[in-house]
Short mmCIF file of C-alpha atoms in Angstrom, two decimals:
data_model
loop_
_atom_site.label_atom_id
_atom_site.label_comp_id
_atom_site.label_asym_id
_atom_site.label_seq_id
_atom_site.Cartn_x
_atom_site.Cartn_y
_atom_site.Cartn_z
CA MET E 22 11.95 -26.76 17.86
CA ASN E 23 11.21 -24.01 20.41
CA ASN E 24 9.25 -20.84 19.74
CA ALA E 25 12.37 -18.70 19.35
CA ALA E 26 13.75 -21.05 16.68
CA VAL E 27 10.44 -21.03 14.82
CA VAL E 28 10.31 -17.23 14.85
CA SER E 29 13.94 -17.03 13.70
CA ALA E 30 13.31 -19.43 10.81
CA ALA E 31 10.18 -17.53 9.78
CA PHE E 32 12.06 -14.23 9.96
CA THR E 33 14.86 -15.53 7.74
CA SER E 34 12.40 -16.99 5.23
CA LEU E 35 10.56 -13.69 4.97
CA LEU E 36 13.82 -11.83 4.45
CA VAL E 37 14.40 -14.06 1.43
CA VAL E 38 10.89 -13.51 0.08
CA LEU E 39 11.21 -9.72 0.09
CA PRO E 40 14.18 -9.53 -2.34
CA LEU E 41 12.49 -12.16 -4.50
CA LEU E 42 9.42 -9.93 -4.75
CA GLU E 43 11.65 -6.97 -5.54
CA LEU E 44 13.31 -9.09 -8.22
CA VAL E 45 9.97 -9.99 -9.82
CA SER E 46 8.71 -6.39 -9.70
CA LEU E 47 11.86 -5.20 -11.50
CA ALA E 48 12.04 -8.02 -14.06
CA ILE E 49 8.49 -7.38 -15.32
CA VAL E 50 8.93 -3.63 -15.84
CA PRO E 51 9.60 -3.72 -19.62
CA TRP E 52 6.44 -5.78 -20.13
CA ILE E 53 4.04 -3.58 -18.15
CA THR E 54 5.27 -0.13 -19.18
CA ASP E 55 3.09 2.21 -21.23
CA GLN E 56 3.10 1.01 -24.84
CA ARG E 57 4.14 4.50 -25.97
CA GLU E 58 7.51 4.07 -24.23
CA CYS E 59 10.25 1.47 -24.06
CA PHE E 60 13.19 1.65 -21.65
CA GLY E 61 12.40 5.36 -21.21
CA VAL E 62 12.30 6.16 -24.93
CA SER E 63 9.24 7.48 -26.80
CA VAL E 64 8.18 4.86 -29.34
CA PRO E 65 5.06 4.00 -31.34
CA PRO E 66 3.04 1.02 -30.06
CA ALA E 67 4.25 -1.04 -33.03
CA ALA E 68 7.77 -0.93 -31.62
CA HIS E 69 6.81 -3.50 -29.00
CA GLY E 70 6.15 -5.98 -31.78
CA ASP E 71 9.65 -5.55 -33.20
CA GLN E 72 11.70 -8.71 -32.62
CA ARG E 73 14.77 -6.73 -31.60
CA VAL E 74 12.80 -4.83 -28.96
CA ARG E 75 11.22 -8.00 -27.64
CA ARG E 76 14.67 -9.60 -27.44
CA TYR E 77 16.02 -6.67 -25.41
CA LYS E 78 13.05 -6.81 -23.06
CA THR E 79 13.58 -10.53 -22.58
CA LEU E 80 17.30 -10.07 -21.97
CA PHE E 81 16.63 -7.39 -19.37
CA SER E 82 14.24 -9.67 -17.48
CA LEU E 83 16.61 -12.65 -17.64
CA MET E 84 19.64 -10.65 -16.52
CA VAL E 85 17.79 -9.06 -13.60
CA THR E 86 16.45 -12.45 -12.57
CA ALA E 87 19.89 -14.08 -12.77
CA PHE E 88 21.51 -11.34 -10.68
CA GLY E 89 18.72 -11.43 -8.10
CA MET E 90 18.85 -15.22 -7.72
CA VAL E 91 22.63 -15.12 -7.25
CA CYS E 92 22.22 -12.48 -4.54
CA VAL E 93 19.62 -14.53 -2.68
CA ALA E 94 21.71 -17.70 -2.96
CA VAL E 95 24.83 -15.94 -1.67
CA SER E 96 22.85 -14.47 1.22
CA LEU E 97 21.53 -17.88 2.22
CA LEU E 98 24.99 -19.43 2.01
CA LEU E 99 26.41 -16.67 4.20
CA ALA E 100 23.59 -17.18 6.69
CA LEU E 101 24.32 -20.91 6.88
CA ALA E 102 28.07 -20.42 7.14
CA TYR E 103 28.32 -17.38 9.41
CA GLY E 104 24.93 -17.00 11.04
CA ARG E 105 21.78 -14.96 10.75
CA ALA E 106 23.53 -11.59 11.02
CA ALA E 107 25.72 -12.22 7.96
CA GLY E 108 22.76 -13.40 5.93
CA PHE E 109 20.68 -10.43 7.05
CA TRP E 110 23.23 -7.84 5.94
CA ALA E 111 23.84 -9.69 2.68
CA LEU E 112 20.11 -9.57 1.93
CA ILE E 113 20.02 -5.86 2.76
CA ALA E 114 22.91 -5.35 0.34
CA SER E 115 21.01 -7.37 -2.29
CA VAL E 116 17.87 -5.26 -1.88
CA ALA E 117 19.99 -2.12 -2.38
CA ALA E 118 21.97 -3.57 -5.31
CA LEU E 119 19.00 -4.75 -7.39
CA PRO E 120 17.70 -1.26 -8.31
CA ILE E 121 21.24 -0.13 -9.14
CA VAL E 122 21.78 -3.09 -11.47
CA GLY E 123 18.30 -2.56 -12.93
CA PHE E 124 19.10 1.09 -13.64
CA ALA E 125 22.40 0.17 -15.31
CA LEU E 126 20.66 -2.39 -17.53
CA GLN E 127 17.87 0.08 -18.34
CA GLN E 128 20.49 2.58 -19.51
CA ALA E 129 22.23 -0.01 -21.68
CA PHE E 130 19.01 -1.12 -23.37
CA ARG E 131 17.78 2.47 -23.63
CA ARG E 132 20.75 3.26 -25.84
CA LYS E 133 19.94 0.25 -28.01
CA ILE E 134 16.29 1.33 -28.37
CA MET E 135 17.38 4.87 -29.28
CA ALA E 136 19.65 3.45 -31.99
CA ILE E 137 16.78 1.37 -33.40
CA LYS E 138 14.49 4.41 -33.26
CA ALA E 139 17.00 6.50 -35.21
CA SER E 140 17.38 3.87 -37.95
CA SER E 141 13.74 2.79 -38.21
CA ARG E 142 10.70 4.42 -39.71
CA TRP E 143 9.01 5.00 -36.42
CA ILE E 144 7.07 8.24 -36.42
CA VAL E 145 6.71 9.98 -33.09
CA VAL E 146 5.45 13.56 -33.34
CA ASP E 147 7.02 16.27 -31.19
CA GLU E 148 3.96 17.32 -29.22
CA ARG E 149 0.18 17.05 -29.52
CA ARG E 150 -2.63 17.91 -27.18
CA ALA E 151 -6.11 16.50 -26.75
CA ALA E 152 -9.32 17.87 -25.29
CA LEU E 153 -11.30 15.38 -23.25
CA LEU E 154 -15.10 15.54 -23.47
CA ALA E 155 -17.51 13.94 -20.98
CA GLU E 156 -14.77 14.01 -18.35
CA GLN E 157 -17.34 13.33 -15.63
CA ASP E 158 -17.62 9.75 -16.92
CA THR E 159 -13.88 9.11 -16.43
CA PRO E 160 -12.89 7.22 -13.24
CA LYS E 161 -10.97 9.24 -10.67
CA PRO E 162 -8.92 8.47 -7.55
CA ILE E 163 -10.96 8.13 -4.38
CA SER E 164 -11.04 11.14 -2.07
CA LEU E 165 -8.16 11.90 0.28
CA ALA E 166 -10.78 12.02 3.04
CA TRP E 167 -10.73 8.21 3.10
CA ASN E 168 -7.36 8.45 4.82
CA LEU E 169 -9.12 9.65 7.96
CA LEU E 170 -9.84 5.95 8.53
CA HIS E 171 -6.20 5.60 9.57
CA LEU E 172 -7.07 7.40 12.78
CA VAL E 173 -9.13 4.40 13.92
CA PRO E 174 -6.24 1.91 14.35
CA VAL E 175 -4.12 4.68 15.89
CA GLY E 176 -6.79 5.31 18.49
CA ILE E 177 -7.19 1.59 19.20
CA THR E 178 -3.43 1.19 19.65
CA ILE E 179 -3.30 4.07 22.13
CA ALA E 180 -6.25 2.65 24.05
CA VAL E 181 -4.67 -0.84 24.19
CA GLY E 182 -1.43 0.63 25.51
CA TYR E 183 -2.97 2.60 28.34
CA ALA E 184 -5.36 -0.21 29.25
CA SER E 185 -2.39 -2.60 29.58
CA TYR E 186 0.02 -0.20 31.29
CA ALA E 187 -0.41 -1.72 34.74
CA ALA E 188 0.63 -5.15 33.46
CA MET E 189 3.73 -3.90 31.58
CA PRO E 190 7.06 -5.35 32.74
CA ALA E 191 9.50 -2.95 34.39
CA ARG E 192 12.09 -3.51 31.64
CA ILE E 193 11.10 -3.45 27.95
CA ALA E 194 13.09 -4.79 24.98
CA ILE E 195 13.11 -2.10 22.28
CA HIS E 196 15.82 -3.24 19.84
CA GLU E 197 17.08 -6.50 18.38
CA ASN E 198 20.28 -6.78 16.35
CA ALA E 199 20.74 -8.66 13.08
CA ALA E 200 21.75 -11.81 14.96
CA GLY E 201 18.42 -11.89 16.78
CA ALA E 202 19.78 -10.83 20.18
CA ILE E 203 18.17 -8.09 22.24
CA ASP E 204 20.62 -5.20 22.60
CA GLY E 205 18.35 -2.34 23.59
CA TRP E 206 16.21 -1.92 26.72
CA ALA E 207 14.05 0.80 28.22
CA GLY E 208 12.32 1.26 31.54
CA LYS E 209 8.55 1.21 31.86
CA SER E 210 7.03 4.61 31.04
CA HIS E 211 3.97 6.20 29.49
CA GLY E 212 6.21 7.60 26.76
CA LEU E 213 6.87 4.10 25.42
CA LEU E 214 3.15 3.67 24.82
CA TRP E 215 3.42 6.32 22.10
CA LEU E 216 6.13 4.48 20.16
CA ALA E 217 3.67 2.34 18.21
CA PRO E 218 1.18 5.19 17.56
CA GLY E 219 4.12 7.31 16.39
CA VAL E 220 5.08 4.65 13.85
CA GLN E 221 1.44 4.43 12.75
CA ILE E 222 1.17 8.19 12.27
CA LEU E 223 4.40 8.20 10.24
CA LEU E 224 3.06 5.43 8.01
CA ALA E 225 -0.25 7.24 7.64
CA VAL E 226 1.54 10.39 6.51
CA VAL E 227 3.44 8.36 3.90
CA PHE E 228 0.22 6.83 2.56
CA VAL E 229 -1.52 10.22 2.47
CA VAL E 230 1.39 11.80 0.58
CA VAL E 231 1.45 8.99 -2.01
CA HIS E 232 -2.34 9.25 -2.36
CA ALA E 233 -2.02 13.02 -2.88
CA VAL E 234 0.63 12.37 -5.55
CA ILE E 235 -1.84 10.19 -7.46
CA VAL E 236 -4.56 12.84 -7.21
CA ALA E 237 -2.26 15.67 -8.35
CA SER E 238 -0.47 13.79 -11.14
CA LYS E 239 -0.52 14.87 -14.75
CA ARG E 240 -2.73 12.66 -16.90
CA PRO E 241 -0.99 11.02 -19.89
CA ILE E 242 -3.69 11.13 -22.58
CA ASP E 243 -3.01 9.82 -26.09
CA PRO E 244 -4.44 12.29 -28.67
CA ASP E 245 -5.11 9.35 -30.99
CA LYS E 246 -7.26 7.64 -28.33
CA PRO E 247 -8.21 10.33 -25.82
CA ALA E 248 -11.32 8.70 -24.36
CA GLU E 249 -9.79 5.22 -24.12
CA THR E 250 -6.50 6.29 -22.54
CA ALA E 251 -8.21 8.76 -20.19
CA TYR E 252 -10.57 6.04 -18.96
CA ALA E 253 -7.71 3.52 -18.57
CA TYR E 254 -5.56 6.01 -16.63
CA GLY E 255 -8.54 7.06 -14.52
CA LEU E 256 -9.24 3.45 -13.63
CA PHE E 257 -5.53 2.93 -12.93
CA THR E 258 -5.45 5.83 -10.45
CA ARG E 259 -8.72 4.80 -8.82
CA VAL E 260 -7.59 1.23 -8.23
CA TRP E 261 -4.20 2.32 -6.86
CA SER E 262 -5.78 4.92 -4.56
CA MET E 263 -8.18 2.29 -3.22
CA TYR E 264 -5.29 -0.10 -2.71
CA LEU E 265 -3.31 2.55 -0.85
CA VAL E 266 -6.14 3.23 1.59
CA SER E 267 -6.98 -0.44 2.21
CA CYS E 268 -3.33 -1.52 2.36
CA GLY E 269 -2.58 1.41 4.64
CA MET E 270 -5.36 0.42 7.01
CA ILE E 271 -4.08 -3.16 7.21
CA LEU E 272 -0.41 -2.23 7.64
CA ILE E 273 -1.08 0.53 10.16
CA SER E 274 -3.33 -1.76 12.17
CA VAL E 275 -1.09 -4.83 12.10
CA LEU E 276 2.22 -3.04 12.63
CA GLY E 277 0.89 -0.70 15.30
CA LEU E 278 -0.92 -3.28 17.38
CA THR E 279 1.91 -5.82 17.07
CA LEU E 280 4.51 -3.27 18.14
CA GLN E 281 2.29 -2.16 21.02
CA ALA E 282 1.92 -5.79 22.07
CA ALA E 283 5.73 -6.07 22.16
CA VAL E 284 6.00 -2.85 24.18
CA ILE E 285 3.57 -4.05 26.83
CA GLY E 286 5.34 -7.43 26.96
CA ALA E 287 2.55 -9.50 25.41
CA VAL E 288 4.71 -10.84 22.53
CA ARG E 289 8.43 -11.22 21.84
CA LEU E 290 10.12 -8.46 19.86
CA ASP E 291 11.32 -10.90 17.18
CA ALA E 292 7.78 -12.25 16.82
CA ALA E 293 6.54 -8.69 16.29
CA GLY E 294 9.24 -8.23 13.65
CA ALA E 295 8.16 -11.42 11.87
CA VAL E 296 4.54 -10.23 11.79
CA ALA E 297 5.69 -6.88 10.41
CA LEU E 298 7.58 -8.67 7.63
CA VAL E 299 4.52 -10.77 6.78
CA ALA E 300 2.51 -7.57 6.39
CA ALA E 301 5.24 -5.98 4.26
CA VAL E 302 5.50 -9.05 2.02
CA ALA E 303 1.73 -9.10 1.55
CA ALA E 304 1.70 -5.38 0.67
CA VAL E 305 4.49 -5.74 -1.90
CA ALA E 306 2.90 -8.87 -3.40
CA GLY E 307 -0.42 -7.04 -3.79
CA ALA E 308 1.31 -4.14 -5.52
CA VAL E 309 3.04 -6.53 -7.95
CA VAL E 310 -0.30 -8.15 -8.81
CA LEU E 311 -1.88 -4.76 -9.53
CA ALA E 312 1.09 -3.73 -11.66
CA VAL E 313 0.85 -6.90 -13.75
CA PHE E 314 -2.93 -6.68 -14.14
CA TYR E 315 -3.26 -2.98 -15.00
CA GLY E 316 0.20 -2.01 -16.34
CA GLN E 317 1.64 1.48 -16.11
CA ASN E 318 -1.00 4.17 -16.73
CA GLY E 319 -3.62 1.44 -17.15
CA SER E 320 -1.96 0.32 -20.40
CA LYS E 321 -3.36 -3.21 -19.98
CA VAL E 322 -6.97 -2.23 -19.31
CA PHE E 323 -7.96 -2.49 -22.99
CA GLY E 324 -5.09 -4.74 -24.06
CA ARG E 325 -2.07 -3.74 -26.08
CA ASP E 326 -2.39 -2.47 -29.65
CA THR E 327 0.92 -2.96 -31.46
CA SER E 328 -0.42 -2.05 -34.90
CA SER E 329 0.14 1.72 -34.80
CA GLN E 330 3.36 2.83 -36.51
CA SER E 331 3.18 6.37 -35.11
CA GLY E 332 3.47 7.69 -31.57
CA SER E 333 1.52 10.53 -30.02
CA SER E 334 4.32 12.52 -28.39
CA ASP E 335 8.11 12.61 -28.43
CA ASP E 336 9.36 14.38 -25.32
CA ASP E 337 12.60 12.42 -24.89
CA ARG E 338 14.50 15.69 -24.47
CA PHE E 339 12.74 16.28 -21.16
CA TRP E 340 13.51 12.81 -19.80
CA LYS E 341 17.12 12.74 -18.67
CA LEU E 342 18.43 9.17 -18.89
CA GLY E 343 14.83 8.20 -19.63
CA VAL E 344 14.04 8.40 -15.92
CA PHE E 345 14.32 11.97 -14.61
CA TYR E 346 11.73 14.45 -15.92
CA VAL E 347 13.01 18.04 -16.25
CA ASN E 348 10.62 20.43 -18.00
CA ARG E 349 10.38 24.03 -16.74
CA ASN E 350 7.55 24.77 -19.17
CA ASP E 351 5.35 22.02 -17.75
CA HIS E 352 3.33 23.27 -14.78
CA ALA E 353 2.76 19.70 -13.59
CA ALA E 354 4.95 18.90 -10.58
CA ILE E 355 4.12 15.18 -10.67
CA VAL E 356 4.04 12.96 -13.76
CA PRO E 357 3.72 9.22 -14.44
CA LYS E 358 6.98 7.28 -14.63
CA ARG E 359 8.42 6.22 -17.95
CA PHE E 360 10.15 3.12 -16.66
CA GLY E 361 8.29 1.31 -13.93
CA VAL E 362 4.86 1.67 -12.37
CA GLY E 363 3.97 4.81 -10.45
CA TRP E 364 4.82 8.48 -10.53
CA THR E 365 7.86 10.74 -10.42
CA LEU E 366 8.68 14.42 -9.98
CA ASN E 367 9.20 17.20 -12.49
CA PHE E 368 12.67 18.35 -11.47
CA GLY E 369 12.28 21.41 -13.66
CA ARG E 370 9.90 22.94 -11.09
CA PRO E 371 11.55 25.04 -8.34
CA VAL E 372 8.90 23.96 -5.83
CA ILE E 373 10.11 20.37 -6.16
CA TRP E 374 13.67 21.30 -5.19
CA LEU E 375 12.32 23.33 -2.26
CA ALA E 376 10.30 20.32 -1.11
CA ILE E 377 13.37 18.07 -1.41
CA LEU E 378 15.44 20.55 0.63
CA VAL E 379 12.79 20.67 3.37
CA PHE E 380 12.59 16.87 3.41
CA VAL E 381 16.37 16.51 3.74
CA LEU E 382 16.47 19.06 6.57
CA VAL E 383 13.71 17.22 8.42
CA VAL E 384 15.48 13.88 8.02
CA ILE E 385 18.70 15.40 9.39
CA MET E 386 17.19 17.46 12.20
CA VAL E 387 14.77 14.93 13.71
CA PRO E 388 17.51 12.48 14.86
CA VAL E 389 19.70 15.39 16.01
CA LEU E 390 16.91 16.86 18.13
CA ALA E 391 15.99 13.42 19.47
CA MET E 392 19.59 12.81 20.59
CA ARG E 393 19.63 16.11 22.48
CA GLN E 394 16.58 15.18 24.54
#
């Protein structure tokens, strides 16, 4: 088997691994969510010990897994029957379809949990607040200043490009289609040397923004256990911020240097793509491990207590469909998710809609301006 065939096989294998990781990350969501919520509904911790709730959580995981496995199998069959391009687009469709199916299932089981909540003796108070003492002892996210480390691989990539410029071929492959054939070329120029650093800077901005989201997020403290939940959430944010910086350094370094190597003709473009996929798979796998180990909001740091029959706060009215947070009276622009691991936006804040508008305009204008050059 020649090198091109090896790279192609590796590329296809990695494309299968990515949707499988997405499948796992979605199937485990009901089991790692904050114990004060279930399918986006405010519940007491004891609700997770209810056999009906456990059955719904199991059904969600099984149904997501079944759908995901069918998608992967169909993609592989299409790849074998019609070639790599067909399999590639089928896998892309699968990656897009999984969250949609997951959302539909979440909505179905959310309605079931709401029905159980209405008929059971679960007590979830409307709103309570807690004051946290000795806050200086609570873990916090690492400083945003750590993201300055991302400048190191960017600088190295620029230096490698200019040092290798003399040896660059006159014609550079810059795009490969889904079938693995090169269909885009560019002439040798200094501008091409900034392609990889540009990608690195874009990735760095993404990591900085996500890190800033963690720092600015509202802290979900349980008034019944303020110190314990504050410590768990603090540890949760600290670990995730550390992972973002370290993962960002690895991805920015690997992707940037690999792409630069392809630009200067040192490696094949498909080989660079395979390396990029390896890095992406490793990043997603690491995130799944952290999610399983810590749970949403650090809910697994001290284990799960399913003995309490009462919940600390019932703000279901602010969570549209159990997913979208809309509360004009809450000054927090960023809050922890109810379903899944991570954070979401408070769509009741005007500044959020302004930020979304600016983002959409940038996404539209950048390609338009680039095409006019």
